XYZ file of C-alpha atoms in Angstrom:
327
model
C 12.314 -10.812 -74.517
C 13.391 -7.413 -75.891
C 16.426 -5.938 -74.126
C 14.908 -2.427 -74.341
C 11.350 -1.314 -73.577
C 9.974 2.125 -72.708
C 6.770 1.940 -70.709
C 4.001 4.542 -70.838
C 5.012 5.685 -67.359
C 8.354 6.803 -68.799
C 10.248 3.913 -67.219
C 13.076 2.790 -69.493
C 13.749 -0.921 -69.120
C 17.232 -2.099 -70.051
C 18.113 -5.765 -69.845
C 16.173 -7.958 -67.442
C 16.815 -6.152 -64.172
C 17.065 -2.383 -64.663
C 14.359 0.265 -64.701
C 15.638 3.755 -65.418
C 14.010 7.111 -64.626
C 10.603 5.620 -63.904
C 8.924 2.958 -61.795
C 8.611 -0.619 -62.940
C 8.551 -3.821 -60.934
C 12.250 -4.535 -61.314
C 15.080 -5.233 -58.912
C 17.233 -2.209 -59.728
C 16.166 1.420 -60.183
C 18.590 3.791 -61.881
C 18.251 7.580 -61.615
C 20.169 9.441 -64.327
C 19.781 12.835 -62.649
C 17.725 14.764 -60.129
C 14.977 16.240 -62.309
C 11.314 15.651 -61.551
C 10.466 13.872 -64.808
C 13.299 11.395 -64.201
C 12.351 10.672 -60.578
C 8.810 9.490 -61.302
C 7.763 6.683 -58.995
C 11.036 6.850 -57.084
C 9.437 6.506 -53.658
C 7.768 3.307 -54.808
C 11.070 2.092 -56.272
C 12.774 2.797 -52.945
C 10.196 0.543 -51.323
C 10.116 -2.235 -53.933
C 13.561 -2.368 -55.573
C 16.651 -4.019 -54.129
C 19.059 -1.257 -55.191
C 18.907 2.407 -56.258
C 21.800 3.273 -58.591
C 22.979 6.823 -59.309
C 26.137 8.903 -59.272
C 27.301 10.063 -55.821
C 26.195 13.651 -56.518
C 22.756 12.566 -57.702
C 22.359 10.562 -54.492
C 23.245 13.708 -52.518
C 20.656 15.679 -54.459
C 18.005 12.998 -53.909
C 18.585 13.128 -50.171
C 18.217 16.927 -50.135
C 14.999 16.604 -52.143
C 13.544 14.292 -49.501
C 14.184 10.851 -50.991
C 15.542 8.927 -48.022
C 16.978 5.681 -49.351
C 18.055 2.986 -46.866
C 21.845 2.643 -46.858
C 21.683 -1.017 -47.854
C 19.862 -0.045 -51.066
C 22.203 2.762 -52.135
C 24.715 2.142 -54.910
C 26.834 5.224 -55.592
C 28.369 4.483 -58.962
C 31.161 6.711 -60.253
C 31.478 7.477 -63.948
C 33.177 4.789 -66.059
C 33.056 2.188 -63.273
C 31.379 -1.071 -64.292
C 29.653 -3.330 -61.803
C 28.035 -6.751 -62.243
C 24.531 -7.167 -60.866
C 22.418 -10.265 -61.447
C 24.427 -11.424 -64.474
C 24.270 -8.008 -66.161
C 26.804 -5.183 -66.228
C 26.010 -1.503 -65.756
C 28.205 1.522 -66.406
C 27.384 5.212 -65.949
C 28.915 7.652 -68.420
C 29.200 11.381 -67.904
C 26.744 13.714 -69.616
C 26.511 17.484 -69.731
C 23.130 18.365 -68.313
C 23.232 19.085 -64.588
C 25.765 18.151 -61.921
C 25.815 14.381 -61.465
C 23.821 13.544 -64.596
C 24.702 10.318 -66.381
C 24.192 8.159 -69.433
C 23.605 4.448 -68.861
C 25.112 1.387 -70.545
C 23.874 -2.120 -69.743
C 25.536 -5.262 -71.062
C 23.403 -8.395 -71.113
C 24.151 -11.879 -72.379
C 22.585 -10.901 -75.705
C 23.351 -7.239 -76.319
C 24.872 -3.938 -75.244
C 22.203 -1.277 -74.811
C 22.325 2.327 -73.666
C 20.321 5.398 -72.741
C 21.521 8.956 -73.246
C 19.499 10.483 -70.452
C 19.143 14.229 -70.840
C 22.221 15.779 -72.429
C 23.595 18.624 -74.502
C 26.620 19.230 -76.690
C 29.468 19.894 -76.482
C 30.452 18.108 -73.311
C 28.720 14.741 -73.712
C 30.705 11.881 -75.228
C 28.331 9.751 -77.336
C 27.860 6.131 -76.325
C 29.336 3.760 -78.908
C 29.311 0.103 -79.955
C 25.676 -0.324 -78.950
C 23.078 -2.699 -80.291
C 20.314 -0.326 -79.189
C 20.463 3.324 -78.117
C 17.575 5.036 -76.339
C 17.683 8.772 -77.040
C 16.208 11.720 -75.210
C 14.809 14.082 -77.838
C 13.201 16.882 -75.858
C 13.521 19.138 -78.908
C 12.602 16.502 -81.488
C 11.637 18.864 -84.289
C 13.754 21.264 -86.311
C 11.235 24.020 -85.572
C 12.515 24.026 -81.974
C 16.094 24.695 -83.090
C 17.585 27.663 -81.262
C 19.701 30.034 -83.345
C 22.180 30.734 -80.554
C 24.434 28.897 -78.140
C 24.242 28.591 -74.355
C 27.088 31.079 -74.159
C 24.910 33.658 -75.919
C 22.133 33.047 -73.410
C 24.571 33.370 -70.519
C 25.906 36.612 -72.000
C 22.335 37.927 -72.285
C 21.711 37.072 -68.639
C 24.957 38.791 -67.647
C 23.888 41.899 -69.579
C 20.594 42.011 -67.677
C 22.409 41.624 -64.363
C 24.869 44.384 -65.260
C 22.057 46.691 -66.365
C 19.767 46.199 -63.385
C 22.164 45.511 -60.496
C 21.931 48.161 -57.758
C 18.566 49.284 -59.175
C 16.639 46.567 -57.370
C 16.677 42.830 -56.685
C 16.902 40.394 -59.590
C 14.808 37.216 -59.461
C 15.984 34.302 -61.608
C 13.619 31.371 -62.180
C 14.586 27.894 -63.359
C 14.538 24.212 -62.483
C 16.804 22.353 -60.077
C 20.144 21.776 -61.718
C 19.765 24.712 -64.082
C 19.611 27.167 -61.172
C 22.700 25.692 -59.563
C 24.597 25.689 -62.859
C 23.755 29.356 -63.407
C 24.813 30.262 -59.868
C 28.180 28.617 -60.429
C 28.692 30.180 -63.875
C 27.857 33.653 -62.590
C 30.382 33.308 -59.775
C 32.937 31.982 -62.246
C 32.466 35.154 -64.306
C 32.906 37.560 -61.427
C 29.317 38.276 -60.382
C 29.608 39.085 -56.671
C 26.011 39.975 -55.836
C 24.537 38.318 -52.795
C 22.732 35.100 -53.760
C 19.520 34.128 -51.985
C 17.637 30.853 -52.425
C 15.466 28.441 -50.477
C 17.270 25.905 -48.328
C 17.060 22.985 -50.782
C 18.186 25.079 -53.758
C 21.089 26.483 -51.755
C 22.227 23.085 -50.458
C 22.185 21.721 -54.010
C 24.128 24.786 -55.180
C 26.796 24.172 -52.564
C 27.180 20.586 -53.778
C 27.300 21.755 -57.409
C 29.878 24.437 -56.601
C 32.128 21.809 -55.010
C 31.619 19.583 -58.057
C 32.646 22.369 -60.442
C 35.407 23.654 -58.136
C 33.926 27.146 -57.791
C 33.428 29.060 -54.528
C 29.758 29.954 -54.149
C 30.695 33.031 -52.135
C 28.088 35.236 -50.466
C 24.968 33.064 -50.453
C 22.195 32.740 -47.876
C 18.835 31.095 -47.336
C 16.104 33.345 -48.716
C 14.371 35.670 -46.300
C 12.521 38.724 -47.559
C 14.260 40.790 -44.885
C 17.611 40.027 -46.560
C 16.552 41.248 -50.007
C 18.240 44.480 -51.076
C 19.073 46.295 -54.311
C 22.021 44.070 -55.256
C 20.480 40.713 -54.338
C 19.976 37.937 -56.881
C 17.248 35.543 -55.788
C 17.048 32.055 -57.335
C 13.587 30.493 -57.392
C 12.123 27.280 -58.808
C 10.120 27.924 -61.987
C 6.945 26.505 -60.464
C 6.897 29.438 -58.018
C 7.095 32.138 -60.691
C 3.539 33.343 -60.092
C 4.222 33.696 -56.364
C 7.064 36.153 -56.859
C 6.818 37.874 -60.234
C 4.758 40.815 -58.958
C 7.389 41.778 -56.398
C 9.482 44.870 -57.007
C 12.576 44.090 -59.061
C 13.534 42.419 -62.319
C 12.291 38.901 -63.050
C 14.125 36.559 -65.435
C 12.748 33.169 -66.485
C 15.273 30.674 -67.872
C 13.537 28.557 -70.518
C 14.704 26.672 -73.570
C 11.241 27.092 -75.068
C 11.829 30.792 -75.725
C 12.550 30.678 -79.456
C 11.879 34.306 -80.414
C 15.296 35.489 -79.303
C 18.073 34.893 -76.826
C 16.530 37.397 -74.380
C 12.953 38.618 -74.774
C 11.175 41.272 -72.739
C 7.709 39.888 -72.003
C 6.439 42.586 -69.644
C 7.668 45.538 -67.645
C 10.754 44.266 -65.767
C 10.086 40.674 -66.905
C 12.331 38.794 -69.326
C 12.729 35.312 -70.786
C 16.289 34.118 -71.400
C 16.578 31.153 -73.759
C 18.874 28.925 -71.724
C 18.387 25.163 -71.981
C 19.956 22.048 -70.477
C 18.825 19.906 -73.432
C 20.414 19.189 -76.796
C 19.019 21.013 -79.798
C 17.619 19.056 -82.745
C 20.922 19.381 -84.618
C 22.904 18.290 -81.557
C 20.746 15.174 -81.216
C 21.454 14.290 -84.845
C 25.172 14.946 -84.346
C 25.208 12.687 -81.276
C 23.465 9.813 -83.065
C 25.742 10.100 -86.114
C 28.804 9.750 -83.900
C 27.273 7.001 -81.778
C 26.228 4.958 -84.831
C 24.172 2.312 -83.004
C 22.553 -0.606 -84.792
C 19.132 0.541 -83.632
C 17.691 3.755 -82.176
C 14.659 4.138 -79.934
C 13.359 7.663 -79.383
C 11.964 8.188 -75.892
C 8.471 9.334 -76.778
C 7.455 9.838 -73.148
C 9.639 12.934 -72.732
C 10.084 14.158 -76.320
C 8.320 16.753 -78.427
C 7.473 15.403 -81.898
C 9.334 12.076 -81.478
C 8.022 10.791 -84.821
C 9.501 13.773 -86.654
C 13.048 13.008 -85.555
C 12.456 9.261 -85.988
C 11.468 9.753 -89.636
C 14.420 12.082 -90.178
C 16.878 9.521 -88.796
C 15.316 6.737 -90.846
C 15.260 8.617 -94.151
C 18.396 10.769 -93.905
C 20.735 8.529 -91.902
C 19.168 5.219 -92.977
C 18.973 4.023 -89.387
C 16.578 1.521 -87.868
C 14.451 3.734 -85.616
C 11.470 3.141 -83.342
C 9.484 5.367 -81.008
C 8.399 4.053 -77.613
C 6.012 4.124 -75.916
C 3.215 4.437 -78.443
C 0.273 6.359 -77.029
C -3.093 5.545 -78.571
């Protein structure tokens, strides 16, 4: 039996007992972080699996998002702590993605295997001494390479806030994790505008602010009666169409904006190219430093997985596969 398999559902199977970031009929479900595409089938896993493993912060996020896991099934695993379960060892390693996100290492009787989860550089220490490494390659083609750093994107967002503050409310759209990270970074850089967000987003932001050691400051649950000229409202990207016609400036945070670090797309509407995922070059840098015996590109969550697989095979002379294979 192969120690690593990626199913078409996106479930990453490590060893004999672990299913990661997707449902499979296994005893232990691991959640690397609280993003929708990594929580697929979680309610079924809560019902069928013996344990749900995640970092303490990810477990807090899951609870806020409505995943109520029985206490006897919860394993809150801190970074760099190894536990033995069913004759296999699991360790979670820190990754830079969102608060609580983790890489996974599983040691079986036959091999040491790992999964990067979502990550970006700098700030993620590559997994080493692995027989097989499963890699997230969201931006798996050089054509998706951004020509700027996250700090440039943050500076562009700050410039928009400075320009439009006190002229009307500013609406910022992103996904869970990204929104909370931006809220914390803005506070860290002296932005004192009142923050408004829905209850779940705000609760997650309060957890993230404690994690990063930053005071969230003046922040309230969104109510349209509270919106004024210096408000910054944080909204999940899926609700963009519900809000983007309201008076004010609207900023969508998206790593898929490749035309520039900040692009005006309509009157008072901007895209800022901020991403929580490694660029193509960062993925290559990670794999070079990791130097596993074998690489598997997660094709269920990657753009152009075969492109980066061929690059790694030809340029780095690595043994590389793509899973799953969709017909």
